[in-house]
Structures are given as C-alpha cells and as structure tokens.
Amino acid sequence: GSKIRVFKLGLNNTLIATQTTAALGAVLRASQILEDIWLFLSGTQVDDPSAADMLRGVNGSKIRVFKLGLNNTLIATQTTAALGAVLRASQILEDVQLFLSGTQVDDASAADMLRGVNGSKIRVFKLGLNNTLIATQTTAALGAVLRASQILEDVQLFLSATQVDDKSAADMLRGVNGSKIRVFSFGLRSTPVGTQTSAALGAVLRTSQVLEDVVLDLGGTQVDDPSGADLLRGVNGSKIRV
C-alpha cells in the first residue's frame, strides 16, 4: 500500500470481522500519501476494538476525502477516538462523510471525535448518527466544524431518534454560512426540537440563493404551525429541483 493515494472498499452486509479490519489497517498504514479513502463496512460483525485498531496509525495528513460507513455495527468509543485522530491530522479536508447510525457511539465520544477537526476547507459534510445517544456535546462540536467553513455546498445531517434537544440543535445551526449551500438534508425526526431549531434552520436556508436539493425530516418533533411557517418564509426556491 505504500503508493496508494485512493482506496475504496465496500463490504456492507457481509460477515467480515476482526481479521479483515486487521489486514485493512495494515494496507492503510503503509501509505503516507493517502488522499481519498472510502470504507463501507456497515451491517457487518466489525466491533469497537477492531475498527479502532484498523484506524490507529493511519496517516491522515494528506487526506482530502474521507468516507466511512459503519452503520449498525458494534463500534463505540474506541473507534470514534481513532477516527477523530485521523481526521484531525488533516488540514485540507474537503469532503467528510461519516455514517455511524445504529451504533453504540455516545454523546461524549462523538463530540471528542469532532473536536479539533479543521473544517475551513470542507465543502461536503455528511454525518449519520441516527438512533444513537448523542446530545448537546455532539451538537456543540458539530456546530464548530460547520461554522469553520465559508464554502459549504452539501450538508447532510442525520440525527433522528437521538437526545438532541431544541436549544442544542439551534445552537449548532446558528452562524453556519449557508450562502453556497446547494444540497441540504436535515433529519431530526422523533427528537424534542421545536421553535428555536426551526428559526435557526430557516436562517441558514435563507442565506442561500442556490438551493437545489432540500430534505427536512422533522416528523414527530415539537415544531408547531407558526414555527414551521417561519422556517419556510423567505427561502429562495427558484433553483430547487428536489
């Protein structure tokens, strides 16, 4: 793997486990020039220690694109710690996609994973943490990453069925520069978000004049009629296709 710049591996819904992650980690660690990594290992038998060992020691300093899928696995705090270390090693991240829904990731570990990540060059940011125990610490760290970028184009946040509340979700969105956002997906289904979140969300959407794709999943929340209306008022729909 010493000369590998781009590495893409899809093994979703297979019986892979510790042997595969050990071999995969060895390949990734062999390269000092990794730029683009896609690892899709969702629905597998990968556990927390093995996923963490796979990521430890990977040189992330040149990584621009990082995509990791571990939905519905047994990963938790060890994996998020190792993942955060890889992400923080790069000052040139442009595209970050982390799919960790249905895992044992908790609020403190998800927040630690995101803290210190340099978001200044990020254009695409996708984070899936549905059905996890994330809450206020995670949203605070996530907001800091998003606010660091002035060039966000594609933001997709899937935080449904979590412990995220109205104030923390609103704080996460406040100050995010939406002026270049074309794609915006936001899932907070079955959470106690309400008027503060909808107000902050509307402010982000109204800053963009180039929206093309908007998906808002706020079912089962405390958003009411006036706040739902306020969220939508003034949004420029002239270029929206989806």
Short mmCIF file of C-alpha atoms in Angstrom, two decimals:
data_model
loop_
_atom_site.label_atom_id
_atom_site.label_comp_id
_atom_site.label_asym_id
_atom_site.label_seq_id
_atom_site.Cartn_x
_atom_site.Cartn_y
_atom_site.Cartn_z
CA GLY A 1 0.00 0.00 0.00
CA SER A 2 2.99 2.33 0.06
CA LYS A 3 2.00 4.28 -3.08
CA ILE A 4 -1.78 4.20 -2.63
CA ARG A 5 -3.47 7.60 -2.87
CA VAL A 6 -7.06 6.44 -3.42
CA PHE A 7 -8.54 3.47 -1.57
CA LYS A 8 -12.20 2.43 -1.85
CA LEU A 9 -13.62 -0.71 -0.26
CA GLY A 10 -17.26 -1.77 0.02
CA LEU A 11 -18.13 -4.71 2.25
CA ASN A 12 -21.54 -3.73 3.59
CA ASN A 13 -23.74 -6.56 4.89
CA THR A 14 -21.05 -9.24 4.86
CA LEU A 15 -19.57 -11.48 7.55
CA ILE A 16 -16.29 -9.58 7.85
CA ALA A 17 -14.88 -9.00 11.32
CA THR A 18 -11.53 -8.70 13.08
CA GLN A 19 -9.29 -10.45 10.54
CA THR A 20 -10.44 -8.19 7.73
CA THR A 21 -10.03 -4.98 9.72
CA ALA A 22 -6.53 -6.03 10.78
CA ALA A 23 -5.47 -6.65 7.18
CA LEU A 24 -7.16 -3.46 6.01
CA GLY A 25 -5.41 -1.40 8.66
CA ALA A 26 -2.04 -2.73 7.57
CA VAL A 27 -2.66 -1.65 3.98
CA LEU A 28 -3.80 1.83 5.02
CA ARG A 29 -0.88 2.37 7.40
CA ALA A 30 1.62 1.50 4.67
CA SER A 31 0.80 4.68 2.77
CA GLN A 32 1.99 8.14 3.69
CA ILE A 33 0.21 9.74 0.74
CA LEU A 34 -3.43 8.75 1.19
CA GLU A 35 -5.74 11.39 -0.28
CA ASP A 36 -9.09 9.69 -0.79
CA ILE A 37 -10.46 6.89 1.45
CA TRP A 38 -13.85 5.20 1.17
CA LEU A 39 -14.60 2.37 3.60
CA PHE A 40 -18.13 0.98 3.65
CA LEU A 41 -18.40 -1.68 6.33
CA SER A 42 -21.99 -1.25 7.55
CA GLY A 43 -24.07 -4.17 8.73
CA THR A 44 -21.01 -6.30 9.46
CA GLN A 45 -19.52 -8.02 12.51
CA VAL A 46 -16.87 -5.34 12.95
CA ASP A 47 -16.62 -4.44 16.64
CA ASP A 48 -15.22 -1.47 18.53
CA PRO A 49 -11.64 -2.67 19.25
CA SER A 50 -11.11 -3.99 15.72
CA ALA A 51 -12.44 -0.88 13.98
CA ALA A 52 -10.28 1.29 16.23
CA ASP A 53 -7.18 -0.82 15.56
CA MET A 54 -7.85 -0.52 11.82
CA LEU A 55 -7.72 3.28 12.01
CA ARG A 56 -4.89 3.76 14.51
CA GLY A 57 -1.65 4.89 12.91
CA VAL A 58 -3.20 5.82 9.57
CA ASN A 59 -1.50 8.94 8.23
CA GLY A 60 -4.28 11.42 7.59
CA SER A 61 -2.12 14.44 6.84
CA LYS A 62 -2.87 14.45 3.09
CA ILE A 63 -6.44 13.23 3.19
CA ARG A 64 -8.93 15.42 1.33
CA VAL A 65 -11.82 12.95 1.06
CA PHE A 66 -12.80 10.60 3.89
CA LYS A 67 -15.89 8.41 3.80
CA LEU A 68 -16.57 5.81 6.47
CA GLY A 69 -19.67 3.68 6.82
CA LEU A 70 -20.15 1.67 9.98
CA ASN A 71 -23.92 1.81 10.41
CA ASN A 72 -25.44 -0.94 12.54
CA THR A 73 -22.18 -2.27 13.94
CA LEU A 74 -20.86 -2.55 17.50
CA ILE A 75 -18.48 0.38 17.28
CA ALA A 76 -18.27 2.83 20.17
CA THR A 77 -15.74 4.99 21.99
CA GLN A 78 -12.51 3.37 20.81
CA THR A 79 -13.48 3.75 17.17
CA THR A 80 -14.52 7.38 17.48
CA ALA A 81 -11.26 8.22 19.25
CA ALA A 82 -9.17 6.64 16.49
CA LEU A 83 -11.33 8.20 13.79
CA GLY A 84 -11.00 11.65 15.32
CA ALA A 85 -7.22 11.33 15.37
CA VAL A 86 -7.16 10.59 11.62
CA LEU A 87 -9.46 13.50 10.82
CA ARG A 88 -7.54 15.98 12.98
CA ALA A 89 -4.29 15.09 11.20
CA SER A 90 -5.53 16.72 8.01
CA GLN A 91 -5.65 20.45 7.39
CA ILE A 92 -7.06 20.01 3.89
CA LEU A 93 -10.29 18.06 4.40
CA GLU A 94 -12.80 18.85 1.66
CA ASP A 95 -15.30 16.00 1.79
CA VAL A 96 -16.16 14.20 5.04
CA GLN A 97 -18.88 11.57 5.21
CA LEU A 98 -19.33 9.55 8.40
CA PHE A 99 -22.20 7.07 8.70
CA LEU A 100 -22.36 5.75 12.26
CA SER A 101 -26.09 5.30 12.81
CA GLY A 102 -27.43 2.50 14.96
CA THR A 103 -24.15 2.10 16.83
CA GLN A 104 -23.05 2.42 20.45
CA VAL A 105 -21.49 5.83 19.90
CA ASP A 106 -22.47 8.14 22.77
CA ASP A 107 -22.52 11.90 23.23
CA ALA A 108 -19.07 12.37 24.76
CA SER A 109 -17.29 10.12 22.25
CA ALA A 110 -18.98 11.63 19.19
CA ALA A 111 -18.12 15.11 20.44
CA ASP A 112 -14.48 14.16 21.04
CA MET A 113 -14.32 12.74 17.52
CA LEU A 114 -15.33 16.08 16.03
CA ARG A 115 -13.43 18.47 18.29
CA GLY A 116 -10.37 19.98 16.66
CA VAL A 117 -11.27 18.87 13.15
CA ASN A 118 -10.27 21.61 10.70
CA GLY A 119 -13.42 22.46 8.79
CA SER A 120 -12.10 25.51 6.96
CA LYS A 121 -11.86 23.78 3.57
CA ILE A 122 -14.82 21.44 3.87
CA ARG A 123 -17.33 21.66 1.01
CA VAL A 124 -19.20 18.43 1.65
CA PHE A 125 -20.12 17.25 5.14
CA LYS A 126 -22.38 14.29 5.82
CA LEU A 127 -22.90 12.83 9.27
CA GLY A 128 -25.21 9.99 10.19
CA LEU A 129 -25.84 9.37 13.87
CA ASN A 130 -29.47 8.26 13.87
CA ASN A 131 -30.51 6.06 16.80
CA THR A 132 -27.51 6.86 18.96
CA LEU A 133 -27.12 8.54 22.35
CA ILE A 134 -25.70 11.80 21.05
CA ALA A 135 -26.89 15.05 22.63
CA THR A 136 -25.59 18.53 23.49
CA GLN A 137 -21.84 17.84 23.44
CA THR A 138 -22.02 16.41 19.93
CA THR A 139 -24.09 19.26 18.53
CA ALA A 140 -21.70 21.82 20.02
CA ALA A 141 -18.66 20.16 18.42
CA LEU A 142 -20.51 19.66 15.14
CA GLY A 143 -21.54 23.30 15.00
CA ALA A 144 -17.93 24.40 15.44
CA VAL A 145 -16.85 22.30 12.44
CA LEU A 146 -19.65 23.65 10.26
CA ARG A 147 -19.05 27.29 11.22
CA ALA A 148 -15.36 26.98 10.33
CA SER A 149 -16.22 26.65 6.64
CA GLN A 150 -17.26 29.51 4.39
CA ILE A 151 -17.58 27.23 1.35
CA LEU A 152 -20.13 24.60 2.40
CA GLU A 153 -22.00 23.26 -0.62
CA ASP A 154 -23.50 19.98 0.57
CA VAL A 155 -24.57 19.45 4.19
CA GLN A 156 -26.45 16.34 5.28
CA LEU A 157 -27.03 15.72 8.99
CA PHE A 158 -28.96 12.67 10.14
CA LEU A 159 -29.59 12.95 13.87
CA SER A 160 -33.03 11.38 14.25
CA ALA A 161 -34.09 9.43 17.35
CA THR A 162 -31.29 10.93 19.44
CA GLN A 163 -31.19 13.01 22.62
CA VAL A 164 -30.60 16.25 20.74
CA ASP A 165 -32.89 18.97 22.15
CA ASP A 166 -34.25 22.22 20.77
CA LYS A 167 -31.65 24.61 22.17
CA SER A 168 -28.63 22.47 21.26
CA ALA A 169 -29.84 21.86 17.70
CA ALA A 170 -30.47 25.59 17.27
CA ASP A 171 -27.03 26.49 18.65
CA MET A 172 -25.46 24.01 16.24
CA LEU A 173 -27.00 25.79 13.26
CA ARG A 174 -26.53 29.41 14.32
CA GLY A 175 -23.72 31.15 12.46
CA VAL A 176 -23.39 28.49 9.78
CA ASN A 177 -22.66 30.16 6.43
CA GLY A 178 -25.26 28.82 4.04
CA SER A 179 -24.55 31.17 1.15
CA LYS A 180 -23.05 28.47 -1.09
CA ILE A 181 -25.16 25.52 0.03
CA ARG A 182 -26.84 23.70 -2.85
CA VAL A 183 -27.79 20.48 -1.05
CA PHE A 184 -29.19 20.50 2.47
CA SER A 185 -30.60 17.43 4.22
CA PHE A 186 -31.54 17.60 7.88
CA GLY A 187 -33.06 14.77 9.87
CA LEU A 188 -34.22 15.25 13.46
CA ARG A 189 -37.26 13.00 13.45
CA SER A 190 -38.50 11.90 16.88
CA THR A 191 -36.50 14.44 18.87
CA PRO A 192 -37.79 17.28 21.09
CA VAL A 193 -36.67 20.05 18.71
CA GLY A 194 -39.07 22.94 18.23
CA THR A 195 -39.21 26.67 17.65
CA GLN A 196 -35.56 27.52 18.30
CA THR A 197 -34.33 24.88 15.87
CA SER A 198 -36.78 25.83 13.15
CA ALA A 199 -35.81 29.50 13.45
CA ALA A 200 -32.09 28.74 13.17
CA LEU A 201 -32.70 26.32 10.32
CA GLY A 202 -34.71 28.89 8.40
CA ALA A 203 -31.90 31.43 8.80
CA VAL A 204 -29.39 29.03 7.21
CA LEU A 205 -31.69 28.22 4.31
CA ARG A 206 -32.49 31.87 3.60
CA THR A 207 -28.79 32.75 3.21
CA SER A 208 -28.56 30.55 0.10
CA GLN A 209 -29.67 31.70 -3.33
CA VAL A 210 -28.51 28.48 -4.98
CA LEU A 211 -30.53 25.77 -3.19
CA GLU A 212 -31.20 22.79 -5.46
CA ASP A 213 -31.97 19.91 -3.11
CA VAL A 214 -33.64 20.35 0.30
CA VAL A 215 -34.78 17.50 2.55
CA LEU A 216 -36.10 18.33 6.03
CA ASP A 217 -37.29 15.44 8.19
CA LEU A 218 -38.79 16.92 11.35
CA GLY A 219 -41.61 14.46 11.89
CA GLY A 220 -42.50 13.62 15.45
CA THR A 221 -41.00 16.82 16.86
CA GLN A 222 -42.41 19.83 18.67
CA VAL A 223 -42.30 22.11 15.64
CA ASP A 224 -45.67 23.90 15.51
CA ASP A 225 -47.56 25.76 12.82
CA PRO A 226 -46.10 29.28 13.32
CA SER A 227 -42.52 28.00 13.64
CA GLY A 228 -42.88 25.70 10.64
CA ALA A 229 -44.16 28.61 8.60
CA ASP A 230 -41.37 30.91 9.79
CA LEU A 231 -38.81 28.28 8.80
CA LEU A 232 -40.02 28.35 5.20
CA ARG A 233 -40.72 32.05 4.73
CA GLY A 234 -38.15 33.84 2.59
CA VAL A 235 -36.43 30.68 1.38
CA ASN A 236 -35.41 31.13 -2.25
CA GLY A 237 -36.93 28.21 -4.13
CA SER A 238 -36.12 29.42 -7.63
CA LYS A 239 -33.44 26.78 -8.25
CA ILE A 240 -34.86 23.94 -6.16
CA ARG A 241 -35.25 20.68 -8.09
CA VAL A 242 -35.70 18.34 -5.12
#
